[in-house]
Coordinates of C-alpha atoms in Angstrom, one line a residue:
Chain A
X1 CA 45.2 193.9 85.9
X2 CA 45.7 194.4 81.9
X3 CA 44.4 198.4 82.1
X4 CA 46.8 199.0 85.1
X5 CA 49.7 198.5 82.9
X6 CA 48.5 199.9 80.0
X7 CA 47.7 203.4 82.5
X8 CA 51.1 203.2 83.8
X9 CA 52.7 202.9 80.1
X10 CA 50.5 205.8 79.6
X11 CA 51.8 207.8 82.5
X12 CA 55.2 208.0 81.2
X13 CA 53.9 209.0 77.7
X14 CA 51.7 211.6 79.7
X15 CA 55.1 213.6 80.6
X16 CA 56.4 213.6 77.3
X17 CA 53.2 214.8 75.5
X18 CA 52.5 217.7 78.2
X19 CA 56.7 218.6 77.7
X20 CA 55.9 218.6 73.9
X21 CA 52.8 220.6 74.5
X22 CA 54.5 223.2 76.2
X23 CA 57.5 223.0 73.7
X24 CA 55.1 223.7 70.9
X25 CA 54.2 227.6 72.1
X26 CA 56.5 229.7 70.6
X27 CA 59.2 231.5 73.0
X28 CA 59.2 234.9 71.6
X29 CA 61.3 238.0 72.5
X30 CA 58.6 240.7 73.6
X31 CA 59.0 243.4 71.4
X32 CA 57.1 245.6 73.5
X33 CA 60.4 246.3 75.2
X34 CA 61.7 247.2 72.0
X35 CA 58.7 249.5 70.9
X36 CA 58.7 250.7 74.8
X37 CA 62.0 252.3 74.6
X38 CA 61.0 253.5 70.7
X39 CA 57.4 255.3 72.4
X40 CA 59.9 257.3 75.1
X41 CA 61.9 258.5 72.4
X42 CA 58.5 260.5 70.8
X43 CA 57.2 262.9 72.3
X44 CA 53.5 262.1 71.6
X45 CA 54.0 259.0 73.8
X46 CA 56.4 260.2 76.5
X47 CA 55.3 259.8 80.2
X48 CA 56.1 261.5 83.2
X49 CA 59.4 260.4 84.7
X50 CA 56.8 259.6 88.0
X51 CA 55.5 256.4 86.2
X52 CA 58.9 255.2 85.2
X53 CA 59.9 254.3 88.5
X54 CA 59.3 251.4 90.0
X55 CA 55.9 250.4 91.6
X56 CA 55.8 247.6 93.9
X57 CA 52.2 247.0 94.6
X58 CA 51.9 246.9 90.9
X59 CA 54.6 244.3 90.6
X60 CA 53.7 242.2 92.9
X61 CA 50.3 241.9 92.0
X62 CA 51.2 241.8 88.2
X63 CA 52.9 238.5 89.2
X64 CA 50.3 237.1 91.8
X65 CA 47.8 237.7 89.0
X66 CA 47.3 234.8 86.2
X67 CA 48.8 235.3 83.1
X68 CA 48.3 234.9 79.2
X69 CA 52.1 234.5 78.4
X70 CA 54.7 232.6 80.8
X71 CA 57.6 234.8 81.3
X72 CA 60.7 233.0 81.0
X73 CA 63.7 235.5 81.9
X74 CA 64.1 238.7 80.7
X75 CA 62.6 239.9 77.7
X76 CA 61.4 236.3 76.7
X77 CA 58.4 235.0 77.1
X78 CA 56.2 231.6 76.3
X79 CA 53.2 233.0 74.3
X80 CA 50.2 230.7 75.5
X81 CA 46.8 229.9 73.4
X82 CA 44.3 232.5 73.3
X83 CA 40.9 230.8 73.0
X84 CA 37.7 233.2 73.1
X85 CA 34.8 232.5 72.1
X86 CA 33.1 236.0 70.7
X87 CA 30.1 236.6 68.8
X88 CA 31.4 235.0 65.5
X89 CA 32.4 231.6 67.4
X90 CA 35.5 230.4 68.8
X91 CA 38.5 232.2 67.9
X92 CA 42.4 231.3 69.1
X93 CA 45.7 232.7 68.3
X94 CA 48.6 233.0 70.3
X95 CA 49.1 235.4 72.8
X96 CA 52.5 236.2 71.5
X97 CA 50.7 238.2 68.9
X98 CA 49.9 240.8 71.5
X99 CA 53.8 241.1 71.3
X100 CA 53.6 241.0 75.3
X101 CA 51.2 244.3 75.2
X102 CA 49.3 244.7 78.4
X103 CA 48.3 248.5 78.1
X104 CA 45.2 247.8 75.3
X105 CA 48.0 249.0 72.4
X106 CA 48.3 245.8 70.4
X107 CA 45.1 245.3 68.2
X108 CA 44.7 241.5 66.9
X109 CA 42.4 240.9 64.4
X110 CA 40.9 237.8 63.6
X111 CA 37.7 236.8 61.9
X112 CA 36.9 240.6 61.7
X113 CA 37.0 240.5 65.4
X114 CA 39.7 243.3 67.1
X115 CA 41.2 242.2 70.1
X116 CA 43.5 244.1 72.6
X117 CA 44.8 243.0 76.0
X118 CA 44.9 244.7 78.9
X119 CA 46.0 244.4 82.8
X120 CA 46.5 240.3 81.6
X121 CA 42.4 240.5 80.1
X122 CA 41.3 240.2 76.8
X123 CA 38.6 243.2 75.5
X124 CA 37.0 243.5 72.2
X125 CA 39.0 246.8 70.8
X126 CA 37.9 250.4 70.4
X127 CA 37.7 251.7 67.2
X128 CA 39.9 254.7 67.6
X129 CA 42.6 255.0 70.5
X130 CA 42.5 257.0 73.4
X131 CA 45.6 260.0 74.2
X132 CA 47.7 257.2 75.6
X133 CA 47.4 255.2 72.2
X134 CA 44.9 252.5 73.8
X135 CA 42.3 251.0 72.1
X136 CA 40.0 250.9 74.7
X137 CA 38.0 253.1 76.9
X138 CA 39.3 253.7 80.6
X139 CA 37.1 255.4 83.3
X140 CA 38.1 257.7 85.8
X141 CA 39.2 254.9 87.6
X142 CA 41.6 253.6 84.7
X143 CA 39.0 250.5 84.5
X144 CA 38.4 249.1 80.9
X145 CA 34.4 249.8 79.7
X146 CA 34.6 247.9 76.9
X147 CA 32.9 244.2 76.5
X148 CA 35.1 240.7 77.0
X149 CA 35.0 238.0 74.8
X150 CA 34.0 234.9 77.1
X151 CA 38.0 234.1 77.8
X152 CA 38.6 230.2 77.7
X153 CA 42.6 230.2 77.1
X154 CA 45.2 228.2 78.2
X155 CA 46.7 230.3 80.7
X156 CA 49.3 230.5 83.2
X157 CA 47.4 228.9 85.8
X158 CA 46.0 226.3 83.6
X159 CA 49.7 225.1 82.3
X160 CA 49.9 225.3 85.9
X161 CA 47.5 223.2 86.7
X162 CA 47.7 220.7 83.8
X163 CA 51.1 220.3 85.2
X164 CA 50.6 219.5 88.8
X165 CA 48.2 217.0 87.6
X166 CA 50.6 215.3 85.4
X167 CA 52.8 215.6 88.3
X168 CA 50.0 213.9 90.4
X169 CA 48.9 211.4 88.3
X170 CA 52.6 210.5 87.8
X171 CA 53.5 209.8 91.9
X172 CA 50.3 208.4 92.4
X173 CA 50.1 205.7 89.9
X174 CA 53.2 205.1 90.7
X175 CA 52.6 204.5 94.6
X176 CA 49.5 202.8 93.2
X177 CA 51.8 200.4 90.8
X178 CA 54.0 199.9 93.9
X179 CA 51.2 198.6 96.1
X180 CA 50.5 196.4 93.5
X181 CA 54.2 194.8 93.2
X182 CA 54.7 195.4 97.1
X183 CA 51.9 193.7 97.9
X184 CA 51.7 192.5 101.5
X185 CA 55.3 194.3 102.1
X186 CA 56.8 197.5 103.8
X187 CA 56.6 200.1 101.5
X188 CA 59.5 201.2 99.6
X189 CA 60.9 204.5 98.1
X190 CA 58.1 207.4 96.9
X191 CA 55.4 204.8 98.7
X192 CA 56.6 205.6 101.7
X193 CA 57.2 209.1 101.6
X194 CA 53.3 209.2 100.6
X195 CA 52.0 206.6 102.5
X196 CA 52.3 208.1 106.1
X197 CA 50.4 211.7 104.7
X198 CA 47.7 209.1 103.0
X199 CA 46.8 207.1 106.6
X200 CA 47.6 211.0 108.4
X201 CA 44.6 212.1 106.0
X202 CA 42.6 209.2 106.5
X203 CA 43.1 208.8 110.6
X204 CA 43.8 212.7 111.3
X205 CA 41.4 214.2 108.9
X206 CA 38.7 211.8 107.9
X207 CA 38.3 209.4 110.4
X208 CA 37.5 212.2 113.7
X209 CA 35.5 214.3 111.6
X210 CA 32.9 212.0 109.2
X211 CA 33.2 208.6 111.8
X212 CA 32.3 205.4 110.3
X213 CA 31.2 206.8 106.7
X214 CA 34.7 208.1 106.1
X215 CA 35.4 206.4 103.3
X216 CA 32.9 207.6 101.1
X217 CA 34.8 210.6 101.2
X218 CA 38.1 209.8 100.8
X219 CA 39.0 209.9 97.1
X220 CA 38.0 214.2 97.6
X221 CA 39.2 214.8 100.5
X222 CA 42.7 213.0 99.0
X223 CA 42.7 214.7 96.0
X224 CA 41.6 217.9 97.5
X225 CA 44.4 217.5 99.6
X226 CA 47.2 216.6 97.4
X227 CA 46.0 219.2 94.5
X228 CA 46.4 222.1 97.0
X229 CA 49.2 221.1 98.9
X230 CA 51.3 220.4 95.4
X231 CA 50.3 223.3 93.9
X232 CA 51.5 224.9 96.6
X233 CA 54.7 223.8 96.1
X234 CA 54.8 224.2 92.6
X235 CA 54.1 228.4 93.2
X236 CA 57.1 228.7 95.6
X237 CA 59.2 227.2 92.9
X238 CA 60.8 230.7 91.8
X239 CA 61.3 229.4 87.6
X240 CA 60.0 228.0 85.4
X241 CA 57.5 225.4 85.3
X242 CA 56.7 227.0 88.5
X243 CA 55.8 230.6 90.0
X244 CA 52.4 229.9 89.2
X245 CA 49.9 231.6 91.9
X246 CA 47.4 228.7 91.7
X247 CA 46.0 228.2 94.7
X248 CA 46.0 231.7 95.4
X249 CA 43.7 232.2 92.5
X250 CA 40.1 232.6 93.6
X251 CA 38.4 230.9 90.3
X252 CA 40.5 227.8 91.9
X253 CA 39.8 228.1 95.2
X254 CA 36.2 229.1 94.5
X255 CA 35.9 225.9 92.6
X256 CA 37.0 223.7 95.5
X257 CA 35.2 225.0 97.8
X258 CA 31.8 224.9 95.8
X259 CA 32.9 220.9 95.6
X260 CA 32.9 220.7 99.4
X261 CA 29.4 223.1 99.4
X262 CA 28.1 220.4 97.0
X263 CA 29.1 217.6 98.9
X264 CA 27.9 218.8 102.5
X265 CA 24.8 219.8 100.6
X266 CA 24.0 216.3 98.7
X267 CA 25.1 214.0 101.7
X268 CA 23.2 216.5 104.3
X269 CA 21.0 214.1 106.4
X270 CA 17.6 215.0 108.0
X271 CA 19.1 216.4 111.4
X272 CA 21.0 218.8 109.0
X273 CA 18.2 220.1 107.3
X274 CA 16.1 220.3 110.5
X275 CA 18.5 222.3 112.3
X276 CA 18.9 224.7 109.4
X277 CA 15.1 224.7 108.6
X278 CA 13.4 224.1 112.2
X279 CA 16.2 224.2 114.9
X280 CA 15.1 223.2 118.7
X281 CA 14.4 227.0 119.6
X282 CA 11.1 228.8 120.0
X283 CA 9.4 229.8 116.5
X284 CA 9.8 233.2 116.8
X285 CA 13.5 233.0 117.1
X286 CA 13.1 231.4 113.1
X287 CA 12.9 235.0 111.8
X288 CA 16.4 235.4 112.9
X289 CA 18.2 231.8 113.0
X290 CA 17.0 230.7 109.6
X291 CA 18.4 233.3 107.5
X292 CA 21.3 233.0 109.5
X293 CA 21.5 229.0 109.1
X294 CA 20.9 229.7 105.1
X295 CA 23.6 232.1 105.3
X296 CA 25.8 229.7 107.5
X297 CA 25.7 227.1 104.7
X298 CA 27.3 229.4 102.3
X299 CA 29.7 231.1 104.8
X300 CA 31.6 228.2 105.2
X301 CA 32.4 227.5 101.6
X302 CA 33.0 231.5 100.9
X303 CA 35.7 231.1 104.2
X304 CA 37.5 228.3 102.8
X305 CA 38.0 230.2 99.2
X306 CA 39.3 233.2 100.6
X307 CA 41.5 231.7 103.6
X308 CA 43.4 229.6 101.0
X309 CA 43.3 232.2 98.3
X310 CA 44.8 234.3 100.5
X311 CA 47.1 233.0 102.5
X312 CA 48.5 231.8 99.5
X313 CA 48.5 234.9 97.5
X314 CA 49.5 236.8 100.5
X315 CA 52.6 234.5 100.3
X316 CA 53.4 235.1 97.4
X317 CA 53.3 238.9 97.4
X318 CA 55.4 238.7 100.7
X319 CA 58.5 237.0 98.8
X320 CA 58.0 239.5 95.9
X321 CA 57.6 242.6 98.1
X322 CA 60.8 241.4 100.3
X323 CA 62.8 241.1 96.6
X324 CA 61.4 243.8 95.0
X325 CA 62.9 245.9 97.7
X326 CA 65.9 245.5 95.8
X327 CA 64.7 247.1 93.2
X328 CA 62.8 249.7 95.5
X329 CA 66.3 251.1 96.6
X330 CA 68.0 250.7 93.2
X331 CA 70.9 249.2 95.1
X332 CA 72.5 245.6 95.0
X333 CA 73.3 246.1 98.7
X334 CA 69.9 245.4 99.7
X335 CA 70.1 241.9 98.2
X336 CA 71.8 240.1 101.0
X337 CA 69.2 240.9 103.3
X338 CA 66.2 240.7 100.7
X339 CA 67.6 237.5 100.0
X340 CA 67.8 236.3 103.4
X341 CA 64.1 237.6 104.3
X342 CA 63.0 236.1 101.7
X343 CA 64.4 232.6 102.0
X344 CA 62.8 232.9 105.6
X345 CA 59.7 233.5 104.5
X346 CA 60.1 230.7 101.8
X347 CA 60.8 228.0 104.0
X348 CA 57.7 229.4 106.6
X349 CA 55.8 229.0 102.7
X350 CA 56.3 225.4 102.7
X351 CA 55.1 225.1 106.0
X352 CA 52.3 227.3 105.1
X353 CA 51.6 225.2 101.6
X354 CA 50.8 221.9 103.9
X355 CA 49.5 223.7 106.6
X356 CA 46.8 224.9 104.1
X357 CA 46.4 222.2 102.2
X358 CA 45.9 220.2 105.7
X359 CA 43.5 222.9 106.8
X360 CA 41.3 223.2 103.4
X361 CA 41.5 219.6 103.7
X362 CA 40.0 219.4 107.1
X363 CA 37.4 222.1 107.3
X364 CA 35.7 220.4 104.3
X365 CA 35.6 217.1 106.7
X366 CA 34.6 219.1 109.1
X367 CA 31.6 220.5 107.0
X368 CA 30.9 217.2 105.2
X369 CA 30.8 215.7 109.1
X370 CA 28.6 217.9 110.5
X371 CA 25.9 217.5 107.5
X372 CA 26.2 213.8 108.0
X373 CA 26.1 213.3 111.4
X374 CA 23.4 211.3 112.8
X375 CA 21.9 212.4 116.4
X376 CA 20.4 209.9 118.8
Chain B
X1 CA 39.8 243.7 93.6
X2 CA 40.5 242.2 90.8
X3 CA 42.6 239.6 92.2
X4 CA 38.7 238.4 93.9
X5 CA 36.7 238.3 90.9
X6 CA 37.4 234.2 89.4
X7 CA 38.3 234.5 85.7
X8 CA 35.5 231.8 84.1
X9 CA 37.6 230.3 82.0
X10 CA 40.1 229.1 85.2
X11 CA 37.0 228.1 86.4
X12 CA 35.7 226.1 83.5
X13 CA 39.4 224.3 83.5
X14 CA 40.0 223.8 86.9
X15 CA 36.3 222.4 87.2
X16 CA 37.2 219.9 84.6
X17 CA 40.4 219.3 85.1
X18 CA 40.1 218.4 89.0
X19 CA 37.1 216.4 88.6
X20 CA 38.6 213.9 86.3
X21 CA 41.4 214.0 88.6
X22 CA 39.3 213.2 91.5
X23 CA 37.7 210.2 89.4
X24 CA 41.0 208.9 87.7
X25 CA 42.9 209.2 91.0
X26 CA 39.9 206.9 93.1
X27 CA 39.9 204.7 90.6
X28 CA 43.4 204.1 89.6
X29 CA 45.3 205.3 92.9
X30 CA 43.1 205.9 96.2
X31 CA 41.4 202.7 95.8
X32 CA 43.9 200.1 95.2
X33 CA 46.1 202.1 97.7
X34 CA 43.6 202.6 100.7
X35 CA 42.6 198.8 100.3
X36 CA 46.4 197.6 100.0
X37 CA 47.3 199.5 103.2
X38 CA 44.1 198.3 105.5
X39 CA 44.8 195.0 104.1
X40 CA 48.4 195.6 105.5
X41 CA 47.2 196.8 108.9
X42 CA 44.9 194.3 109.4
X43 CA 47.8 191.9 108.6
X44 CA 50.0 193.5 110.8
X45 CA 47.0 193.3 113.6
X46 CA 46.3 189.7 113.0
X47 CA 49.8 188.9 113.4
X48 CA 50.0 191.1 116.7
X49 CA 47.4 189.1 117.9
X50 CA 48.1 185.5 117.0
X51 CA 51.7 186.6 118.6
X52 CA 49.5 187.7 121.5
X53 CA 48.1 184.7 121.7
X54 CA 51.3 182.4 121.3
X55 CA 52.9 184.1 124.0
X56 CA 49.9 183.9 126.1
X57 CA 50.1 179.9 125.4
X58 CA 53.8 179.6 125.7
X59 CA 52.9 181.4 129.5
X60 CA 49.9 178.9 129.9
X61 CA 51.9 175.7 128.9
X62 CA 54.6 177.1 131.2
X63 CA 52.9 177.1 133.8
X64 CA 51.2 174.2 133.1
X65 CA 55.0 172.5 132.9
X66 CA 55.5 174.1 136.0
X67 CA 52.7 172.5 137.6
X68 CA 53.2 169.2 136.4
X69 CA 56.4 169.4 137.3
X70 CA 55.5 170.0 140.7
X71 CA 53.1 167.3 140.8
X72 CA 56.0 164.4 139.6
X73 CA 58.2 165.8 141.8
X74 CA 55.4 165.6 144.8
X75 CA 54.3 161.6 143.7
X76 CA 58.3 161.3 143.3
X77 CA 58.2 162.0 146.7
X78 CA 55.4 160.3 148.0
X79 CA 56.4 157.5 146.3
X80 CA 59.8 157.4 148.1
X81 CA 58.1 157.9 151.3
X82 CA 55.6 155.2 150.5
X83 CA 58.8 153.1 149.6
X84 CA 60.7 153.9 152.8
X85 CA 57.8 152.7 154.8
X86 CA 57.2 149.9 153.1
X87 CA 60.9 149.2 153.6
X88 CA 60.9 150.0 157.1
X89 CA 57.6 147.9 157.2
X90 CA 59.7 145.0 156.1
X91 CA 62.6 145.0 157.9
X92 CA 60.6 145.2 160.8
X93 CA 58.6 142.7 160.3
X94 CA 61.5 140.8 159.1
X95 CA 63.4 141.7 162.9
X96 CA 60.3 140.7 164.8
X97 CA 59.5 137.7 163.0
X98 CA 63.3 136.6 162.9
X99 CA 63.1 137.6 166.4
X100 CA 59.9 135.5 167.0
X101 CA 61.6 132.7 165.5
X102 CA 64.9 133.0 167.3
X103 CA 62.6 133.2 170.5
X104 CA 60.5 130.1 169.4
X105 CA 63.9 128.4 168.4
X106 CA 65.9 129.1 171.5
X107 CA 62.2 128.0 173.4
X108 CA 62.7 124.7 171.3
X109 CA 66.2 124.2 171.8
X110 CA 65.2 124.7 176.1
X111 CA 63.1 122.1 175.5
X112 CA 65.5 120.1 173.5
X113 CA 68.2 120.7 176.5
X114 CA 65.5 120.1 178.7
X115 CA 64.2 116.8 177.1
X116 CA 67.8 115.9 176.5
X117 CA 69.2 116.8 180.4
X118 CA 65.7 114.5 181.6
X119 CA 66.7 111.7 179.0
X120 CA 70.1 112.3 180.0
X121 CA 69.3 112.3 184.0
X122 CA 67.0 109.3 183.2
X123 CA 69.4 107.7 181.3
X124 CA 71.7 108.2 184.5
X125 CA 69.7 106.9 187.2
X126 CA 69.1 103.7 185.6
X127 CA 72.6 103.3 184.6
X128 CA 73.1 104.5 188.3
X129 CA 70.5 102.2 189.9
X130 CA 71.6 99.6 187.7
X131 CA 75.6 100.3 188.7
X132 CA 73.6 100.5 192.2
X133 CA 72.3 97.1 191.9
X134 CA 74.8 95.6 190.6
X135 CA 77.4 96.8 193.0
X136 CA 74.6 96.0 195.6
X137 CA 74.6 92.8 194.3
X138 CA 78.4 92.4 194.3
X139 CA 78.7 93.8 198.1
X140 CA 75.5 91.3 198.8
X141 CA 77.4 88.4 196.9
X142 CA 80.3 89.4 199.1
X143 CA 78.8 89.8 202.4
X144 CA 76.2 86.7 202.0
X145 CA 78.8 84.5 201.8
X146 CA 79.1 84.2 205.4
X147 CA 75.8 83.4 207.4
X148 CA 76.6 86.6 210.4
X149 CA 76.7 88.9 207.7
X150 CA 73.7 87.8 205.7
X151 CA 71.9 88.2 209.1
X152 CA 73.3 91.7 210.1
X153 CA 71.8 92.8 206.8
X154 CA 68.9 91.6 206.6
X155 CA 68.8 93.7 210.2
X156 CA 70.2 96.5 209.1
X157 CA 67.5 96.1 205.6
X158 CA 65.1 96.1 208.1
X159 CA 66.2 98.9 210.2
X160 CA 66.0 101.1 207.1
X161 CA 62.5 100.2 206.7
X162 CA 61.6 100.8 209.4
X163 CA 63.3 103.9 209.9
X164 CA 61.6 104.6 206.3

């Protein structure tokens, strides 16, 4: 096939644009640190020696949390685009122009609008700051009152997940291209590293769970399970392009498992309905089962965002905790062990990033299979 | 809490950007792959089977050599017994007949001697009676030359006669 060729031609190209893409936001020092070390020295700014030390609830959830700018090492960060749309329109900048500002202390201006960032969200600015030099107003509970912009930028998470579906794109077309040349042979090289998980999806995971209409199914449940399970991956890599906390982000796994929702939902035969709407008990047992059925319906969705947001998440802040304890006893001596602990619990991670992926994977067959099963 | 609450834009992407995914993935990857590979098993089943199947005939026209076998090796044998008989058929018939024969031929020569010793015996009395006579004749010649003699035997010729 001409298009084949022309897609895998493109593939290659793919790599090189989303490299040049990412090349194209600036790297820029964050003079916040700078500026930090300039507020301490005033008096108006200074803060209690309490805050200073190091908090590290707030550090790991800082880094679970998505992102604006993509740290690199120390001081230097990737400043990502900024795209809100406001009241005036779309507006983008760079978030570099925050100067790494996550306290609501950085005003941008642009188109009139005033901007400031705070706890990684973007707020339309106060006019005046607060005591603590933010331009925004906190509540009791140090929660920002003022309105958000609707916030459609290029964050962490998406590079993230533009990334992982370059990465994708690029081993599958590639197994696919392989199929093509193989044909009729064993498989050879990344076919047959994928290969097995492909026929363990489609006999372990499709096959016992939707019967004889499985295939219907298979391109989601595939790329359902290859997104999770690589993105997985790609958040216990430790640097740069990875450390993202994709799949433990709930706007991700909320998305995926409002797919499945839909998908159980449109294929639901009659016997589903009927057993939601009029199950085999007497009537006056409806009052209770039917809400409960409704409620069912969503339940099962909610359960598959939160188990894989937070298994993942939880994960995640488990490596940071176990490192951050370095920093905990402000001693280097701890690092052997951290270190140890947490390459332990990295290696039960990648167990844990397939095991996921397999069991996200699965429930939504499951789901999918029950709404499409026909009674006799 | 605020790690629950989805950001909308992450949603807006990930919405996007895993649909077209899903669609560029079946289209370009799970398609041609799933096909390729239950083209492959099916392949891989046919050939079990036919393999099956060749074995099961390789078993069958075993056997079936076996049998046949069996059966040349039983006419093989029948014919040899067939041929013994026939043999033993033969030379018996051949040993009664040429006994028969030598019977009939030692019956015929008996006769022969038979026929030859009565020829023979006939053949010696005449010569004997004719020896007989002609001695008898002599003797008379001789005796009937003197007239007492011819008389005394022409008695005595008499006496036998009688005596006969």
């Amino acid at each position: 096939m001409d298009c084949s060729h022309v897609f895998d031609f493109k593939v290659n190209r793919l790599i090189v644009v989303f490299t040049l893409f990412l090349a194209l936001f600036s790297v820029t020092p964050s003079l916040y640190a700078q500026e930090d070390t300039l507020k301490t020295t005033s008096a108006a700014h200074a803060e209690p020696e309490a805050e200073k030390k190091f908090n590290i609830g707030k550090f790991a959830l800082h880094h679970v949390a998505d992102s604006h700018s993509w740290h690199v090492i120390g001081d230097y960060y990737i400043g990502l685009p900024v795209i809100l749309y406001t009241q005036v329109g779309f507006v983008t900048f760079n978030s570099g122009d925050f100067l790494h500002d996550d306290e609501a202390k950085v005003v941008v201006e642009r188109y009139g609008q005033r901007f400031v960032k705070m706890h990684e969200k973007i707020y339309y600015a106060s006019a005046t700051a607060n005591e603590h030099g933010q331009y925004a107003d906190l509540d009791e509970a140090h929660h920002v009152k003022n309105a958000r912009p609707l916030d459609i930028s290029i964050t962490k998470n998406t590079c993230t997940l533009l990334l992982s579906i370059v990465v994708i794109l690029a081993v599958f077309l590639k197994v696919a291209n392989s199929y093509k040349k193989n044909a009729g042979k064993s498989p050879k090289g990344i076919q047959s590293w994928i290969e097995p998980i492909i026929i363990f999806v489609r006999d372990d995971i499709a096959k016992p769970n939707l019967g004889h209409k499985y295939e219907r199914f298979m391109p989601y449940l595939l790329t359902v399970f290859f997104f999770i399970w690589f993105n997985n991956m790609l958040g216990l890599v430790p640097f740069l392009p990875g450390g993202a906390n994709l799949t433990g982000n709930t706007a991700v796994t909320v998305v995926l498992a409002l797919l499945t929702l839909i998908l159980t939902v449109t294929n639901g035969n009659k016997y589903y309905w009927r057993h939601i709407f009029a199950p085999d008990v007497p009537w006056w047992l409806y009052i209770v089962l039917v809400p409960v059925e409704i409620i069912g319906i969503f339940t099962k969705p909610i359960a598959l965002a939160i188990r894989l947001f937070a298994n993942i998440t939880a994960g995640h802040i488990l490596g940071l905790a176990l490192i951050g304890l370095v920093f905990v006893f402000n001693s280097i001596y701890v690092a052997p062990v951290s270190i140890a602990f947490a390459l332990f619990i990295n290696v039960i991670e990648l167990l844990v990033a397939f095991i996921q992926a397999f069991i996200f994977t699965i429930l939504s067959a499951l789901f999918i299979g029950m709404a499409i099963e026909e009674h006799h | 809490m605020e790690l629950l609450v989805p950001e909308i834009g992450l949603v807006i992407f990930q919405t996007i950007a895993f649909l077209l995914l899903m669609f560029v993935l079946a289209k370009f990857a799970w398609k041609p792959v799933l096909a390729a590979i239950k083209q492959r098993e099916h392949d891989i089943d046919e050939a079990l089977n036919k393999a099956e199947l060749a074995k099961q005939e390789m078993v069958r026209l075993a056997a079936q050599n076996e049998e046949s076998m069996k059966e040349a090796r039983a006419e093989r044998d029948l014919i040899l017994k067939e041929a013994k008989a026939l043999k033993d058929s033969i030379v018996n018939e051949a040993k009664s007949q040429a006994q028969t024969e030598g019977a009939k031929l030692i019956e015929k020569a008996k006769i022969e001697i038979e026929n030859q010793k009565k020829a023979a015996l006939a053949e010696l009395k005449d010569q004997v009676s004719t020896l007989s006579i002609d001695i008898a004749e002599r003797v008379l010649r001789n005796q009937l030359t003197d007239k007492a003699k011819q008389q005394d035997l022409v008695a005595g010729l008499l006496k036998d006669v009688e005596l006969n």
